[in-house]
Amino acid sequence: MSASGGTKAIVAALGANLAIAVAKFVAFAFSGSSSMLAEGVHSIADSGNQALLLLGGKKAQKKASEEHPFGYGRERYIYGFLVSIVLFTIGGVFALYEGYEKIKEPHAVEHWYWPVGVLVFAIIAEGFSFRTAVKESNELRGKQSWVEFIRRAKAPELPVVLLEDFGALIGLVLALAGVGLALATGNGVWDGVGTLCIGVLLVAIALILAAETKSLLLGEAAGPDAVAKIRAAAVDGDTVTRVIHMRTLHLGPEELLVAAKIAVQHDDSAAEVADAINAAEARIREAVPIARVIYLEPDIYRAQPRAADARPAS
């Protein structure tokens, strides 16, 4: 996985979640807090998610084969989608079930100092993980807002870790509020309410992740900036006079397929056209280094294009 894949952020999140999971389960064993149990399962699910992201990054590095001639870059999208499923089923649905059971049969939180101490520790640890993810994301997102970055990012790891860590921090605050209200009122129902809120939060985050990774799995085109650079690089104004139409597709986060029909001079020889195509490919790769698979078809531009050519550019 490249540096842009956010490996540092994933490893930081994995270490934090494993430590937090152990602490939460210990707190649950001593206090009986359902919020602690739900949060413990949440941390286990998050740890599994980070392991899946690392595994996806490793598998994506396999070389292309005859069966998979465009490589395995989309492995990262597949494992990102699996993360959303794990977060939904293990994290969100379990928390909803546990919260419902706690509200139906409430009991007081015992040894309050265990859950409170663990939650404070967990907030600090998750804050460190979230800070690492934000720092790595800032190097990539440029002037984009956070919403735009999550929606447009072609590498799934950083958006996944960002949303997981953000959800974990909010969930910890909800768990702390639930435990605090249960202690203040002597009514264990509040602990169940906090757990339900955690479940709703996790399900919402899982659905967002599923929608974004599904779009990547279906195949997304290059961003507007990359498309503009490719168009500009393809044309030299001499042999290649314009791009008639073009299609782009991400084969993986750092690999782009470019297919275009380019206009050449009508009296150029076959050798001149071949040289022009090779030169155009070199310019495109220089302008957009992730454009690794390029197919250029030469044609003669007509003011009134044939029906087959009358297609919108992308």
PDB file of C-alpha atoms in Angstrom, residues 1-2 4-14 17 45-61 72-87 129 133 154-165 209 213 216 253:
ATOM      1  CA  MET A   1       0.000   0.000   0.000  1.00  0.00           C
ATOM      2  CA  SER A   2       1.349   3.411  -0.844  1.00  0.00           C
ATOM      3  CA  SER A   4      -1.336   7.733   0.430  1.00  0.00           C
ATOM      4  CA  GLY A   5      -3.199   4.643   1.547  1.00  0.00           C
ATOM      5  CA  GLY A   6      -2.935   5.893   5.140  1.00  0.00           C
ATOM      6  CA  THR A   7      -1.028   2.903   6.536  1.00  0.00           C
ATOM      7  CA  LYS A   8       0.249   4.940   9.471  1.00  0.00           C
ATOM      8  CA  ALA A   9      -3.283   5.990  10.377  1.00  0.00           C
ATOM      9  CA  ILE A  10      -4.533   2.390  10.108  1.00  0.00           C
ATOM     10  CA  VAL A  11      -1.778   1.017  12.361  1.00  0.00           C
ATOM     11  CA  ALA A  12      -2.349   3.795  14.916  1.00  0.00           C
ATOM     12  CA  ALA A  13      -6.082   3.049  14.944  1.00  0.00           C
ATOM     13  CA  LEU A  14      -5.482  -0.706  15.253  1.00  0.00           C
ATOM     14  CA  ASN A  17      -8.603  -0.061  19.423  1.00  0.00           C
ATOM     15  CA  ALA A  45     -15.152  -4.624  15.265  1.00  0.00           C
ATOM     16  CA  ASP A  46     -12.957  -1.587  14.581  1.00  0.00           C
ATOM     17  CA  SER A  47      -9.800  -3.638  15.179  1.00  0.00           C
ATOM     18  CA  GLY A  48     -11.043  -6.239  12.702  1.00  0.00           C
ATOM     19  CA  ASN A  49     -11.809  -3.474  10.237  1.00  0.00           C
ATOM     20  CA  GLN A  50      -8.284  -2.097  10.381  1.00  0.00           C
ATOM     21  CA  ALA A  51      -6.900  -5.608   9.901  1.00  0.00           C
ATOM     22  CA  LEU A  52      -9.132  -5.948   6.819  1.00  0.00           C
ATOM     23  CA  LEU A  53      -7.833  -2.654   5.406  1.00  0.00           C
ATOM     24  CA  LEU A  54      -4.230  -3.763   5.884  1.00  0.00           C
ATOM     25  CA  LEU A  55      -5.020  -7.116   4.255  1.00  0.00           C
ATOM     26  CA  GLY A  56      -6.699  -5.372   1.314  1.00  0.00           C
ATOM     27  CA  GLY A  57      -3.641  -3.167   0.838  1.00  0.00           C
ATOM     28  CA  LYS A  58      -1.386  -6.220   0.839  1.00  0.00           C
ATOM     29  CA  LYS A  59      -3.507  -8.132  -1.686  1.00  0.00           C
ATOM     30  CA  ALA A  60      -3.727  -5.090  -3.970  1.00  0.00           C
ATOM     31  CA  GLN A  61       0.043  -5.258  -4.482  1.00  0.00           C
ATOM     32  CA  TYR A  72      -5.646  -6.244  -8.206  1.00  0.00           C
ATOM     33  CA  GLY A  73      -5.979  -2.592  -7.227  1.00  0.00           C
ATOM     34  CA  ARG A  74      -9.692  -2.945  -6.534  1.00  0.00           C
ATOM     35  CA  GLU A  75      -8.960  -5.358  -3.685  1.00  0.00           C
ATOM     36  CA  ARG A  76      -8.734  -2.242  -1.525  1.00  0.00           C
ATOM     37  CA  TYR A  77     -12.283  -1.281  -2.503  1.00  0.00           C
ATOM     38  CA  ILE A  78     -13.584  -4.776  -1.751  1.00  0.00           C
ATOM     39  CA  TYR A  79     -12.071  -4.810   1.728  1.00  0.00           C
ATOM     40  CA  GLY A  80     -13.300  -1.269   2.349  1.00  0.00           C
ATOM     41  CA  PHE A  81     -16.823  -2.483   1.567  1.00  0.00           C
ATOM     42  CA  LEU A  82     -16.370  -5.452   3.914  1.00  0.00           C
ATOM     43  CA  VAL A  83     -15.461  -2.980   6.660  1.00  0.00           C
ATOM     44  CA  SER A  84     -18.819  -1.252   6.287  1.00  0.00           C
ATOM     45  CA  ILE A  85     -20.606  -4.607   6.577  1.00  0.00           C
ATOM     46  CA  VAL A  86     -18.652  -5.587   9.713  1.00  0.00           C
ATOM     47  CA  LEU A  87     -19.276  -2.181  11.293  1.00  0.00           C
ATOM     48  CA  SER A 129      -5.724   7.874  16.526  1.00  0.00           C
ATOM     49  CA  ALA A 133      -5.846  10.184  10.549  1.00  0.00           C
ATOM     50  CA  LYS A 154     -10.258   7.226  -4.453  1.00  0.00           C
ATOM     51  CA  ALA A 155      -8.256   5.485  -1.701  1.00  0.00           C
ATOM     52  CA  PRO A 156     -10.782   4.068   0.802  1.00  0.00           C
ATOM     53  CA  GLU A 157      -8.505   3.644   3.820  1.00  0.00           C
ATOM     54  CA  LEU A 158      -8.300   7.207   5.131  1.00  0.00           C
ATOM     55  CA  PRO A 159     -12.044   7.990   4.816  1.00  0.00           C
ATOM     56  CA  VAL A 160     -12.816   4.689   6.566  1.00  0.00           C
ATOM     57  CA  VAL A 161     -10.401   5.370   9.447  1.00  0.00           C
ATOM     58  CA  LEU A 162     -11.598   8.976   9.730  1.00  0.00           C
ATOM     59  CA  LEU A 163     -15.247   7.985   9.998  1.00  0.00           C
ATOM     60  CA  GLU A 164     -14.483   5.082  12.342  1.00  0.00           C
ATOM     61  CA  ASP A 165     -12.438   7.242  14.688  1.00  0.00           C
ATOM     62  CA  LEU A 209     -19.164   3.890   4.124  1.00  0.00           C
ATOM     63  CA  THR A 213     -17.202   2.126  -1.323  1.00  0.00           C
ATOM     64  CA  LEU A 216     -15.707   2.867  -6.014  1.00  0.00           C
ATOM     65  CA  PRO A 253      -6.658   4.164  -5.950  1.00  0.00           C
TER      66      PRO A 253
END
